[in-house]
Short mmCIF file of C-alpha atoms in Angstrom, two decimals:
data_model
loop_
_atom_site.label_atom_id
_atom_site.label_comp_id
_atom_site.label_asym_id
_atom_site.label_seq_id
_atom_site.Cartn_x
_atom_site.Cartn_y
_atom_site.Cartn_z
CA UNK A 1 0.00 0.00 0.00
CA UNK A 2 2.66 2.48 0.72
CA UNK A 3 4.53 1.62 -2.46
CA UNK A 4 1.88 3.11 -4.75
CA UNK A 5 1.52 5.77 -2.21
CA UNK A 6 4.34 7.18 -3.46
CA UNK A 7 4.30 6.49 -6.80
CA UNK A 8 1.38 8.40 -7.59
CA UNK A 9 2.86 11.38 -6.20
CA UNK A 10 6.02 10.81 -9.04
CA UNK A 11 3.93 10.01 -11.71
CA UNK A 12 1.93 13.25 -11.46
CA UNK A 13 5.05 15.09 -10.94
CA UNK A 14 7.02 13.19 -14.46
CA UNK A 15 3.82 14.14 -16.32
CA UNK A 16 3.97 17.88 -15.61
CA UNK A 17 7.59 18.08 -16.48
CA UNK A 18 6.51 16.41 -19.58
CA UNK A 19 3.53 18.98 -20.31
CA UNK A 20 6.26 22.23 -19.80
CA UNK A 21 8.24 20.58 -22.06
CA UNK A 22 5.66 20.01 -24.46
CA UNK A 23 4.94 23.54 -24.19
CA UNK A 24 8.29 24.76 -24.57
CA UNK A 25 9.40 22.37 -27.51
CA UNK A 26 6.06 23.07 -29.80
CA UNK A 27 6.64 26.84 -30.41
CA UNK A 28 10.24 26.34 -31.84
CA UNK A 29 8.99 23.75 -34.26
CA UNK A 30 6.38 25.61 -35.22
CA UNK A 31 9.68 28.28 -36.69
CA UNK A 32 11.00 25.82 -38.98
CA UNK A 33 11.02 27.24 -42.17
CA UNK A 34 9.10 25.76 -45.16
CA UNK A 35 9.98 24.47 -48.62
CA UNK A 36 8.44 27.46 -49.87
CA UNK A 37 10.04 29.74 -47.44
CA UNK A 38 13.62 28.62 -48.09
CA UNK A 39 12.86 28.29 -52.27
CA UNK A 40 11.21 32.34 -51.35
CA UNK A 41 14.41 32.96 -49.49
CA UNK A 42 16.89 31.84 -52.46
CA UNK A 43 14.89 33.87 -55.24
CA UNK A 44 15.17 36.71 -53.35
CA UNK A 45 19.13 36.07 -53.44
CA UNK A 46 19.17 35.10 -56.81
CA UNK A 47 16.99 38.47 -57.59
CA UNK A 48 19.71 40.72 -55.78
CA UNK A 49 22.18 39.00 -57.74
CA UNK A 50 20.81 39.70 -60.84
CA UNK A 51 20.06 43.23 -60.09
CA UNK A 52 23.84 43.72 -58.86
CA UNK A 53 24.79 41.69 -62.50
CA UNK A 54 22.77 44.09 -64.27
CA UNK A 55 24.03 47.47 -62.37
CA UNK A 56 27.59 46.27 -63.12
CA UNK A 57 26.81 45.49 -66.69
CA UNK A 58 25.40 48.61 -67.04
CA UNK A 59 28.10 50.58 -65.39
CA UNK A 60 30.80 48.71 -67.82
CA UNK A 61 28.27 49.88 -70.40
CA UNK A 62 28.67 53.76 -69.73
CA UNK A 63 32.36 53.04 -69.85
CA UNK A 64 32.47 51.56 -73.36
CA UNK A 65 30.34 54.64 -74.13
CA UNK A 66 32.45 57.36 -72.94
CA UNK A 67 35.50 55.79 -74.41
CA UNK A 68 33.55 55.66 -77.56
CA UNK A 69 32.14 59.54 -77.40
CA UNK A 70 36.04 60.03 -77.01
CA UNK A 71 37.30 58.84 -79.55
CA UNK A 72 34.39 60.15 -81.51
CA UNK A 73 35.41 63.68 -80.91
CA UNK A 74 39.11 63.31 -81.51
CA UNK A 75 37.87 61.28 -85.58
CA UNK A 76 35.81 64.81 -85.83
CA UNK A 77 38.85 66.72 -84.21
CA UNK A 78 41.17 64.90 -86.93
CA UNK A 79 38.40 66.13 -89.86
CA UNK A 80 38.43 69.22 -88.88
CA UNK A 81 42.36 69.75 -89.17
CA UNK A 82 42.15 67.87 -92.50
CA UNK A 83 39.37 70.32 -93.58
CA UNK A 84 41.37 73.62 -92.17
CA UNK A 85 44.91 72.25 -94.08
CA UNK A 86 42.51 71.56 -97.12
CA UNK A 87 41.16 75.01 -96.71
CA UNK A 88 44.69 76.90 -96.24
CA UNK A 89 45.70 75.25 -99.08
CA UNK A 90 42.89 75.78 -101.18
CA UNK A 91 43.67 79.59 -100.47
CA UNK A 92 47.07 79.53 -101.24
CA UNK A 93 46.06 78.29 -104.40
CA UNK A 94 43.93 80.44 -105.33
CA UNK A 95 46.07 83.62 -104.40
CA UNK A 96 48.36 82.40 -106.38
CA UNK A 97 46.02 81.62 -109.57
CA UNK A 98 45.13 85.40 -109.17
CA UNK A 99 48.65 86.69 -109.01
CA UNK A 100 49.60 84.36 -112.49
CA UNK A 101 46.13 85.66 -113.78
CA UNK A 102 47.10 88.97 -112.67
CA UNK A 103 50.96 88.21 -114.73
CA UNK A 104 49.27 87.49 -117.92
CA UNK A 105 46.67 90.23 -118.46
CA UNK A 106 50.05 92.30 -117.77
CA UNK A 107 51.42 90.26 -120.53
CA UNK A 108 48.61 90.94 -122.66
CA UNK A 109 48.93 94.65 -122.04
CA UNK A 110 52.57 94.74 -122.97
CA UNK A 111 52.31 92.89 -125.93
CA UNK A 112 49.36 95.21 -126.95
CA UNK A 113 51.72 98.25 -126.73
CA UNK A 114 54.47 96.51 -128.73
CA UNK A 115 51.37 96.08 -131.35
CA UNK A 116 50.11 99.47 -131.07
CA UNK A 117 53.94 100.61 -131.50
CA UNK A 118 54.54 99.03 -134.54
CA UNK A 119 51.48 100.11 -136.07
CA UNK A 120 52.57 104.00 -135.39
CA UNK A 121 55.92 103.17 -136.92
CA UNK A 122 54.38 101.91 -139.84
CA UNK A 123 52.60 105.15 -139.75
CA UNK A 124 55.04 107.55 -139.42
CA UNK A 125 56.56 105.46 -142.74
CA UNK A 126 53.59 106.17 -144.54
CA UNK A 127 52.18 103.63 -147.14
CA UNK A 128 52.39 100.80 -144.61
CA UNK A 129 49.30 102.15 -142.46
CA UNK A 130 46.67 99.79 -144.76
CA UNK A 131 48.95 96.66 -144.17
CA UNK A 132 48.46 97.13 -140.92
CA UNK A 133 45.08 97.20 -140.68
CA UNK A 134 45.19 94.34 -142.43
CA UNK A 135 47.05 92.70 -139.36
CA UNK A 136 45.23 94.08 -136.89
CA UNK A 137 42.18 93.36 -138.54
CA UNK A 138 43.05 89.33 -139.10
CA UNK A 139 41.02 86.85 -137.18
CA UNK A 140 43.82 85.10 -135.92
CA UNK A 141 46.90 83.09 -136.44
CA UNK A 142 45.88 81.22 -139.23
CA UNK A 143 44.15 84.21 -141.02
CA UNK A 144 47.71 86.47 -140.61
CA UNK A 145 49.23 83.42 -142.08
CA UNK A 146 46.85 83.78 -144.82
CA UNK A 147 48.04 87.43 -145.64
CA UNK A 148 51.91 86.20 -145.96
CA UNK A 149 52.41 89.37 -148.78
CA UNK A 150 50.99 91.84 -145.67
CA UNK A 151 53.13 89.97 -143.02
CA UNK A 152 56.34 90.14 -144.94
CA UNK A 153 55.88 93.35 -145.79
CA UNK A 154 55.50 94.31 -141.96
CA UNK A 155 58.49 92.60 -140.81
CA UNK A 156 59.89 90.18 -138.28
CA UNK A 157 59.10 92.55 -135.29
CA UNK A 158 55.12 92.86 -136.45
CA UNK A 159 54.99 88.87 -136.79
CA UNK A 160 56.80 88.27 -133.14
CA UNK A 161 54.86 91.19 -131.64
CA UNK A 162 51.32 89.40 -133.01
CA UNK A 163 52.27 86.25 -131.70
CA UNK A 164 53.26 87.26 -128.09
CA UNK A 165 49.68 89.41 -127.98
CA UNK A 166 48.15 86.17 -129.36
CA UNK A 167 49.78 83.66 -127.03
CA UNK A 168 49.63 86.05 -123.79
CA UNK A 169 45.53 86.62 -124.56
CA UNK A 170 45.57 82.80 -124.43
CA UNK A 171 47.04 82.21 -121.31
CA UNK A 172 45.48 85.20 -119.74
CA UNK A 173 42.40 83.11 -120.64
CA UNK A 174 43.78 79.75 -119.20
CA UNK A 175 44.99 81.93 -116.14
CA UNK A 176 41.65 83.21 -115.70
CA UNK A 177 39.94 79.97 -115.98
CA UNK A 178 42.25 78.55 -113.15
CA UNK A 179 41.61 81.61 -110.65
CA UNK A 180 37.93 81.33 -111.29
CA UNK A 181 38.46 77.38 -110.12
CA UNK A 182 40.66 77.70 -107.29
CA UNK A 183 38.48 80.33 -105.66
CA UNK A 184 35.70 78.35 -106.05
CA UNK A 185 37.36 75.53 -104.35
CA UNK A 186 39.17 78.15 -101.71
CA UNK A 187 35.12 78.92 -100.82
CA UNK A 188 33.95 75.06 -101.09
CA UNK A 189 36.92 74.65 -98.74
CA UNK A 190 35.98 76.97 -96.16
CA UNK A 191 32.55 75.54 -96.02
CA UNK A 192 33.86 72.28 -95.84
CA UNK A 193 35.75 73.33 -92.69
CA UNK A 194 32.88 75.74 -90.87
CA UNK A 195 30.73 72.26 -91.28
CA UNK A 196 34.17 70.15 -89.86
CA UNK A 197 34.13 72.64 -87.32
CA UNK A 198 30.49 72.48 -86.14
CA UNK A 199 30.72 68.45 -86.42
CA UNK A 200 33.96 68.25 -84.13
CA UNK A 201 32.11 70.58 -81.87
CA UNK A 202 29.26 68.91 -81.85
CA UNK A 203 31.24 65.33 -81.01
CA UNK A 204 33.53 66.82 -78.12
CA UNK A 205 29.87 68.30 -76.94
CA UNK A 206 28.22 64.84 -76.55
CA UNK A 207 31.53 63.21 -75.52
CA UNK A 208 31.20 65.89 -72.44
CA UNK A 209 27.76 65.39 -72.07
CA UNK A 210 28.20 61.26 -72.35
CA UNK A 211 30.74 61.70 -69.28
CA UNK A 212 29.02 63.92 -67.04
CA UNK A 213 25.59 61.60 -67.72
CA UNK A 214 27.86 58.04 -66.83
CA UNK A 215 29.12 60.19 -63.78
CA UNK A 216 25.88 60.77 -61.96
CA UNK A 217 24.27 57.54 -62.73
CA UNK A 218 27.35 56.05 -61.93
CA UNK A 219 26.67 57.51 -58.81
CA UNK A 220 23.21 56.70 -58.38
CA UNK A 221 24.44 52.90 -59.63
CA UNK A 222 26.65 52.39 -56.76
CA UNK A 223 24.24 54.19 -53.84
CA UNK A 224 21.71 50.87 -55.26
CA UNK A 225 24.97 48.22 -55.33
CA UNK A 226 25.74 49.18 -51.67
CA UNK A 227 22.13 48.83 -50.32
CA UNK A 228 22.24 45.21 -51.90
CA UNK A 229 25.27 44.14 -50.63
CA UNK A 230 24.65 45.49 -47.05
CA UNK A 231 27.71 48.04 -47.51
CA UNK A 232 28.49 51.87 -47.77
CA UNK A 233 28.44 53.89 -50.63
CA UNK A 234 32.26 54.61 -50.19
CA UNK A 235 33.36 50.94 -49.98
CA UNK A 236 31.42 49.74 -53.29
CA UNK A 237 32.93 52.81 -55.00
CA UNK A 238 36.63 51.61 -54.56
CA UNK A 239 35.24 48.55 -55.30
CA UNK A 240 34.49 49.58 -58.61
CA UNK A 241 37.14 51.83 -59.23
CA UNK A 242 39.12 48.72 -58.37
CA UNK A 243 37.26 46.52 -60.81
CA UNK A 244 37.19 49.06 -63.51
CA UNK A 245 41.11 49.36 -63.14
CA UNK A 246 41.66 45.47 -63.69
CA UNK A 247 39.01 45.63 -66.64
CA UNK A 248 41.41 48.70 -68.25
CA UNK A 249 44.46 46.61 -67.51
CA UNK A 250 43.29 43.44 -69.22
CA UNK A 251 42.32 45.05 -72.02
CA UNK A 252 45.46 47.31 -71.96
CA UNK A 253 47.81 44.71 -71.73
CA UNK A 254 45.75 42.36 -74.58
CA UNK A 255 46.15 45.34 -76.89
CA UNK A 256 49.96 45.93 -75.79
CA UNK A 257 50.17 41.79 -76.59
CA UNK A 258 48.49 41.83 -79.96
CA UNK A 259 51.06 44.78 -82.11
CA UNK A 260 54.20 43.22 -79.77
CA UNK A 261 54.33 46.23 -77.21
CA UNK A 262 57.76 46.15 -75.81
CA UNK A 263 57.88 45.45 -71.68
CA UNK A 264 58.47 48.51 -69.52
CA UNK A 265 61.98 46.71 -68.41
CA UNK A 266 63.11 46.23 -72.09
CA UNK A 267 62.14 50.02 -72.74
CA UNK A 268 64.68 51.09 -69.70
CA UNK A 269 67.56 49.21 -71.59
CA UNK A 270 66.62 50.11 -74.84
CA UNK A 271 66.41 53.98 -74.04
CA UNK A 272 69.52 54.08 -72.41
CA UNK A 273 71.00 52.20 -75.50
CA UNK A 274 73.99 52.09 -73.38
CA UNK A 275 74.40 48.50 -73.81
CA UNK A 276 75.80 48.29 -76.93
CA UNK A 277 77.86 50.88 -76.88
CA UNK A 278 78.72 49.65 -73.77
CA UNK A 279 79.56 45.96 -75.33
CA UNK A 280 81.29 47.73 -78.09
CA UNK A 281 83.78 49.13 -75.13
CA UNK A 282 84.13 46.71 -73.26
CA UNK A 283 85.48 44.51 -76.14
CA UNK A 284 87.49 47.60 -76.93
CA UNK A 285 88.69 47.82 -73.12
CA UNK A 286 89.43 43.96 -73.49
CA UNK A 287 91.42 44.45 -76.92
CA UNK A 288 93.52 47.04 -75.04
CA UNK A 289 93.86 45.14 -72.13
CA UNK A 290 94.65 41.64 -73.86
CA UNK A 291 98.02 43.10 -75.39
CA UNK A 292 99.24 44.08 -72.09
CA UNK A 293 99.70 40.37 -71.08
CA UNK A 294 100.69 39.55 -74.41
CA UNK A 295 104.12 41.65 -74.46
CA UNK A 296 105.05 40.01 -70.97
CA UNK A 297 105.21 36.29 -72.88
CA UNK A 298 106.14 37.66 -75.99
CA UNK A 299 110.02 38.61 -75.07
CA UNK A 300 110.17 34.75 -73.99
CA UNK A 301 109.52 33.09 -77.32
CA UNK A 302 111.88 36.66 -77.92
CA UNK A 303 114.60 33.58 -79.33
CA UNK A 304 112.22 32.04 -81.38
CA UNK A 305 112.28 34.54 -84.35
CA UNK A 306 113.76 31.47 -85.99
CA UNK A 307 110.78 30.43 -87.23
CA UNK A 308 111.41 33.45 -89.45
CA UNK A 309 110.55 30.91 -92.63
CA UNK A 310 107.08 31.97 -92.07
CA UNK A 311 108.44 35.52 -93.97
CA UNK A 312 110.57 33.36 -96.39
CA UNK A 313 107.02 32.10 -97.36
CA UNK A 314 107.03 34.83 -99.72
CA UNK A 315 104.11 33.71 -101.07
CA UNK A 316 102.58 35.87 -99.01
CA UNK A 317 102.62 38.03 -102.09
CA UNK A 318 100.29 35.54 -103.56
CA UNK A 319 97.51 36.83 -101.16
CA UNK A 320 98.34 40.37 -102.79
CA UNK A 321 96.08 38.97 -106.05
CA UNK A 322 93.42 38.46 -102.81
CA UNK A 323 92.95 42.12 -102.97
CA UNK A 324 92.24 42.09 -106.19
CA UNK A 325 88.93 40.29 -105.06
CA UNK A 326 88.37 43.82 -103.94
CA UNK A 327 85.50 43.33 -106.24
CA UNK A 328 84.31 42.58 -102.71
CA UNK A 329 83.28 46.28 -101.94
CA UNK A 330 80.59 45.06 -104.71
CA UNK A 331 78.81 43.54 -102.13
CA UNK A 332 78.83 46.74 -100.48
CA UNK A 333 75.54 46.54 -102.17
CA UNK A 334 74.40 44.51 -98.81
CA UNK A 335 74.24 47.91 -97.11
CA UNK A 336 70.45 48.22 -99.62
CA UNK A 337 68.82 46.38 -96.55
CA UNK A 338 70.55 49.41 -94.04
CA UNK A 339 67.60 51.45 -95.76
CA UNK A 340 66.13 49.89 -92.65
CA UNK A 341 68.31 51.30 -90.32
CA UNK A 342 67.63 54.47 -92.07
CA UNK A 343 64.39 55.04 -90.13
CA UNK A 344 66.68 55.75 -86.83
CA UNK A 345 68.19 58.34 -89.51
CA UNK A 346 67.01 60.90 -86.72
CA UNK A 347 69.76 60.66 -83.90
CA UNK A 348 67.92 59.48 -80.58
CA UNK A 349 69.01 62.98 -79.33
CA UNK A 350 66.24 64.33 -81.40
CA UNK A 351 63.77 61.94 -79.93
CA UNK A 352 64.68 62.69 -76.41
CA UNK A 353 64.83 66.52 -77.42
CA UNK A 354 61.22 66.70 -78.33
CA UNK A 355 59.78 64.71 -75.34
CA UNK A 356 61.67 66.90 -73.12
CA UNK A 357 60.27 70.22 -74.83
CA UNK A 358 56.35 68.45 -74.84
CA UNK A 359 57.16 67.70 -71.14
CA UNK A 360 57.40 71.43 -70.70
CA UNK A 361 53.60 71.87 -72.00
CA UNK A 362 52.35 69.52 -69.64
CA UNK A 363 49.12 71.13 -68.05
CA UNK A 364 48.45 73.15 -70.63
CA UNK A 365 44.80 73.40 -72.33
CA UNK A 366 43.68 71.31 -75.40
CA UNK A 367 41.64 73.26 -77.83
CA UNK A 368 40.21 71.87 -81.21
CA UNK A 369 42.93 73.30 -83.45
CA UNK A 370 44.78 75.32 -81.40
CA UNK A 371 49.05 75.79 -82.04
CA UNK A 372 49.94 77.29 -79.10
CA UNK A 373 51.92 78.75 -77.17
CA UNK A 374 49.34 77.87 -74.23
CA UNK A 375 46.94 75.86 -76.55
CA UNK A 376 47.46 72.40 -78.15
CA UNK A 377 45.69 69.95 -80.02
CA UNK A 378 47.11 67.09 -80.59
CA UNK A 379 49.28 66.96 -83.74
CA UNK A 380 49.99 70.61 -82.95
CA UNK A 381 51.90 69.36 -80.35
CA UNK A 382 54.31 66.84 -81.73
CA UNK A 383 54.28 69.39 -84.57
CA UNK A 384 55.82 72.20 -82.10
CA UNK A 385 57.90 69.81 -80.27
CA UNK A 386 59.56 68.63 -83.29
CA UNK A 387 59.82 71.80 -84.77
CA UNK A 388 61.83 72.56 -81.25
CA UNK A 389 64.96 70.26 -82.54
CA UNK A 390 64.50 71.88 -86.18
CA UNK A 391 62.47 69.14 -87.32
CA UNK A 392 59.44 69.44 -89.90
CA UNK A 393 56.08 68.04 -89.29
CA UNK A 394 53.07 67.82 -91.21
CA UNK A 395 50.02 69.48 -89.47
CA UNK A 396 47.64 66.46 -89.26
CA UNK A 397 47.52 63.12 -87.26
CA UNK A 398 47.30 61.36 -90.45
CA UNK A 399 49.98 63.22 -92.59
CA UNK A 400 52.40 62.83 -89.72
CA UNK A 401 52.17 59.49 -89.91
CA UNK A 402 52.47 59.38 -93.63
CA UNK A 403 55.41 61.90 -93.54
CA UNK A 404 57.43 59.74 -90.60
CA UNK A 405 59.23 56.27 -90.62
CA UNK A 406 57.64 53.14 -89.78
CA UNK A 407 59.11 51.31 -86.89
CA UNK A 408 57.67 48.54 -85.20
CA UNK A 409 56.23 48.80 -81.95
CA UNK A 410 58.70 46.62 -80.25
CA UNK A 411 61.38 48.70 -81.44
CA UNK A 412 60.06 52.08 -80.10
CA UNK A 413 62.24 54.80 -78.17
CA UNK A 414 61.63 58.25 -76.56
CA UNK A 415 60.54 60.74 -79.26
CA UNK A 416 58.82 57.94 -81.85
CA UNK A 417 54.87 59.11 -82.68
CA UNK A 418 52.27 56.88 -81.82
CA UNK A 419 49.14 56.94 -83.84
CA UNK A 420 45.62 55.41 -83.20
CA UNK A 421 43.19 54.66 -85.62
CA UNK A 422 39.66 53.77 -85.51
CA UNK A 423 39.81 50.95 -88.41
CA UNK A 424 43.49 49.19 -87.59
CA UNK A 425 45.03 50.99 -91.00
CA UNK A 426 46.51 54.83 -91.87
CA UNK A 427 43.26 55.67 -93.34
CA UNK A 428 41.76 55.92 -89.73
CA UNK A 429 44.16 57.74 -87.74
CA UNK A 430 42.56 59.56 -85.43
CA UNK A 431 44.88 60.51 -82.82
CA UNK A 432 48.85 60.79 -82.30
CA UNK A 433 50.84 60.74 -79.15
CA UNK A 434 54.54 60.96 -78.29
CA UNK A 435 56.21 58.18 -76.38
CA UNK A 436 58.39 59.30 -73.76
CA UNK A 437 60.00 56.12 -72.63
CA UNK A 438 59.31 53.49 -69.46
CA UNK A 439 55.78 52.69 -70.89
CA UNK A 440 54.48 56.25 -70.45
CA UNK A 441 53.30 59.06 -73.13
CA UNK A 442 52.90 62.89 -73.30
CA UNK A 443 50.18 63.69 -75.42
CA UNK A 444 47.23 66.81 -75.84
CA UNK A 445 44.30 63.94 -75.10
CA UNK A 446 41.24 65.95 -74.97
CA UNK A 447 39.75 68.80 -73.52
CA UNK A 448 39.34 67.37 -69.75
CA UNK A 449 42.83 66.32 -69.56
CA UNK A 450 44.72 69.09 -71.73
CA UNK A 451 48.43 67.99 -72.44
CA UNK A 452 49.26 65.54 -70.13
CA UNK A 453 52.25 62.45 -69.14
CA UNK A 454 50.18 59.40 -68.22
CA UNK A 455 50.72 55.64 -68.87
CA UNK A 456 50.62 53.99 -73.02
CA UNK A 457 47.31 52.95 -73.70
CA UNK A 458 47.46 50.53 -76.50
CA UNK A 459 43.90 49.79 -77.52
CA UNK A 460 43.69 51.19 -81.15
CA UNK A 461 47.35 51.98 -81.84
CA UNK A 462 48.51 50.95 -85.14
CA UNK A 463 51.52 48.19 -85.00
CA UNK A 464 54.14 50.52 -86.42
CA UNK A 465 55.16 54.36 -84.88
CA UNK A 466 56.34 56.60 -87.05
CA UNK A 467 59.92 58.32 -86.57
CA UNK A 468 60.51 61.77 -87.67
#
C-alpha cells in the first residue's frame, strides 16, 4: 500500500515536467522554415544578384560609351584639321592663280603696246598704215598666215609682236579659268571646314555630355549596389574603381600583346641604348687590355724569331692577287637592306629633345585646333615639339604618320609618334601621341585632360610608330 503511495505522487510530478516541455518544444517547431520559405528565401538572393549583374553590366556599359564619345570627338577633331589644311591650301592656291592671272593680263597689255607701237611706226613710214590694218584686222593666227604678202611686208618685229599678244591673250584666258576654279574651291573649302568645325564641336559636346551623364548615374548605380550588398556607398565605390582598373588593364595589356608592345623593363635598356655601346667598349677595353699580357710572354719566345721561314714564305705576295677580289666592296651593295636602319636616320638625341620640350607643356589646355603657345591639339603638339629640334612636321595626325618612318612597336624609343586609328590601317588615324619612354606618353588627349604624361594605352594603336 505504501509503495503506490508514493508512486502516484512521481507520476503526477514526471507528467507535468513532460507537459512544460511540451509547451516549450512546440513553439520552436512551429519556426521551422518551409519548402516554400527557403525556395522564397533563395529567389530573393538570386533576384539581388541579378540586379547587382545588371548594375555592373550597365556601369561597364557607360564606360564603353564614354570611351567611344572620345574617340568620336578626336575622328571629328582629326576632320576638322584635315578640312582647315585643305582650306589653307585651297587659299594659297587660289592667291596664287590670281597673281599668275594677274601676270598674264600684264602680258597681254605689254604685248598690246608693242602692237600698237609698230602700227605708229608703220605710220610715221607712210604707205604701210593699210597693211596694218590688215594685221590688226586678221582673225587670228591662221588668217595672218593667210596674208603672208601683208606679213612680210610688216616685218619680223610685227609677226613676233602678233604672236606674243596672241599667245599672252591665251594664257590670260587659261589663267583666268584657273583663278575662277581655285576660288571656287578656296570657298567650297571653307565651307567644308565651318561644317568640320560644327561636327567636331558637336562630337567633343556629346563626348562631355556622355561623361558627365555616366558620372551621376554612376553615382546613383553604386548608392543601389551598396544597399544590396549590405555596404556603404564609399566601400562599393573603390570597389568599382578597383574593378574598372583590372578591366582597363586586361584590355590594356591584350592590346599591348596583340602589335608586340615592348615590356616597360626592355624600354629602360633600350632607351639608355647604353648596352651596346657599352659591349662595343668593353670589347674595346678587353682588346687594349689583352696586349698588355701579351708583351710580358712575348720577349720569352723573344729567341724564337727562328721560325722566321714563315716571312721566307714569300708567297705571301700571292695573297696580294686576294685584294684584287676587292671586287668585294661590290657587295657593299648589302648595305640596300641598311635602308632599314635608315628610319633611326634621326639621332635618338632628337627623340629625347622633343619629349623633353612636350614635357614642358604639360598642363596646358587642349583646344580643337589650337598651335599654341598655351593651346594644343594634338598633332599641334608633336608638330611644335619637333619643330623645337629643327624638325618638320606635317600638321595632321594622319599626314604625320604618312610623312614619318615606320618602326615597329617593339622597337620604339623616346621621341617615336604613336598613332591610333579607328579601323586598324593609316586611313583611320585619329589621334597621335609621343612616347616618352618606361611605358608612359605625353600627349594633348582631350579637352578634360589638356596635355598631359600618363601611362601607353594601347587599344587602337597601329603596329608601327612613325619616326621623324
Amino acid at each position: 500500500m505504501r509503495v503506490q503511495k508514493v508512486w502516484r505522487p512521481a507520476a503526477a510530478a514526471l507528467g507535468a515536467v513532460a507537459l512544460s516541455l511540451g509547451l516549450l518544444v512546440s513553439p520552436a517547431l512551429a519556426d521551422v522554415p518551409s519548402d516554400d520559405d527557403i525556395e522564397d528565401a533563395q529567389d530573393a538572393v538570386d533576384d539581388t544578384a541579378a540586379q547587382i549583374a545588371a548594375l555592373e553590366v550597365r556601369l561597364a556599359a557607360n564606360a564603353a560609351a564614354r570611351d567611344e564619345s572620345q574617340m568620336a570627338a578626336a575622328i571629328a577633331a582629326e576632320k576638322y584639321n584635315q578640312a582647315a589644311v585643305e582650306r589653307d591650301q585651297a587659299q594659297a592656291d587660289a592667291d596664287a592663280a590670281a597673281d599668275a592671272a594677274a601676270q598674264a593680263d600684264d602680258d597681254v597689255a605689254a604685248a598690246s603696246r608693242d602692237v600698237a607701237r609698230i602700227a605708229n611706226a608703220a605710220y610715221r613710214n607712210g604707205g604701210e598704215l593699210q597693211q596694218i590694218g590688215i594685221f590688226l584686222s586678221a582673225d587670228g593666227l591662221d588668217d595672218a598666215i593667210e596674208s603672208a604678202t601683208t606679213f612680210r611686208m610688216l616685218g619680223g618685229d610685227a609677226d613676233e609682236a602678233y604672236q606674243r599678244l596672241d599667245a599672252a591673250e591665251r594664257v590670260a584666258d587659261v589663267m583666268q579659268t584657273r583663278a575662277d576654279q581655285a576660288l571656287a574651291d578656296a570657298e567650297a573649302a571653307a565651307a567644308d571646314l565651318e561644317e568640320a568645325s560644327r561636327e567636331a564641336d558637336a562630337a567633343a559636346l556629346t563626348a562631355e555630355n556622355v561623361v558627365a551623364d555616366n558620372e551621376a548615374e554612376r553615382d546613383s548605380l553604386i548608392v543601389e549596389l551598396a544597399a544590396l550588398r549590405n555596404t556603404t556607398a564609399e566601400l562599393e565605390e573603390e570597389r568599382q574603381n578597383a574593378l574598372d582598373a583590372e578591366r582597363r588593364e586586361r584590355e590594356n595589356a591584350a592590346a599591348a600583346a596583340a602589335i608586340g608592345a615592348p615590356a616597360t623593363e626592355r624600354e629602360d635598356d633600350r632607351d639608355e641604348s647604353g648596352s651596346g655601346q657599352s659591349d662595343s667598349g668593353r670589347s674595346e677595353s678587353d682588346q687594349s687590355a689583352s696586349p698588355d699580357p701579351a708583351p710580358s710572354p712575348d720577349p720569352r719566345p723573344s729567341p724564337e724569331p727562328q721560325p722566321e721561314p714563315e716571312p721566307e714564305p714569300s708567297p705571301e705576295p700571292e695573297p696580294s692577287p686576294e685584294p684584287q677580289p676587292e671586287p668585294d666592296p661590290e657587295p657593299e651593295p648589302e648595305p640596300e637592306p641598311e635602308p632599314q636602319p635608315d628610319p633611326p636616320s634621326t639621332p635618338a638625341s632628337a627623340g629625347q629633345g622633343a619629349v623633353n620640350w612636350a614635357m614642358t607643356q604639360v598642363g596646358d589646355r587642349y583646344v580643337l585646333g589650337a598651335r599654341g603657345p598655351d593651346a594644343w591639339d594634338c598633332s599641334s603638339l608633336t608638330q611644335a615639339a619637333y619643330r623645337s629640334v629643327g624638325i618638320h612636321l606635317p600638321r595632321t595626325s594622319g599626314d604625320q604618320y604618312r610623312a614619318t618612318a615606320n618602326v615597329p612597336i617593339g622597337q620604339i624609343r623616346p621621341g617615336d609618334l604613336i598613332f591610333y586609328s579607328s579601323n586598324g590601317r593609316a586611313s583611320g588615324v585619329y589621334h597621335v601621341a609621343m612616347y616618352a619612354g618606361n611605358g608612359m606618353r605625353v600627349h594633348a588627349g582631350n579637352p578634360s585632360t589638356g596635355v598631359q604624361y600618363t601611362s601607353m594605352w594601347w587599344a587602337n594603336v597601329l603596329p608601327m610608330a612613325g619616326r621623324p
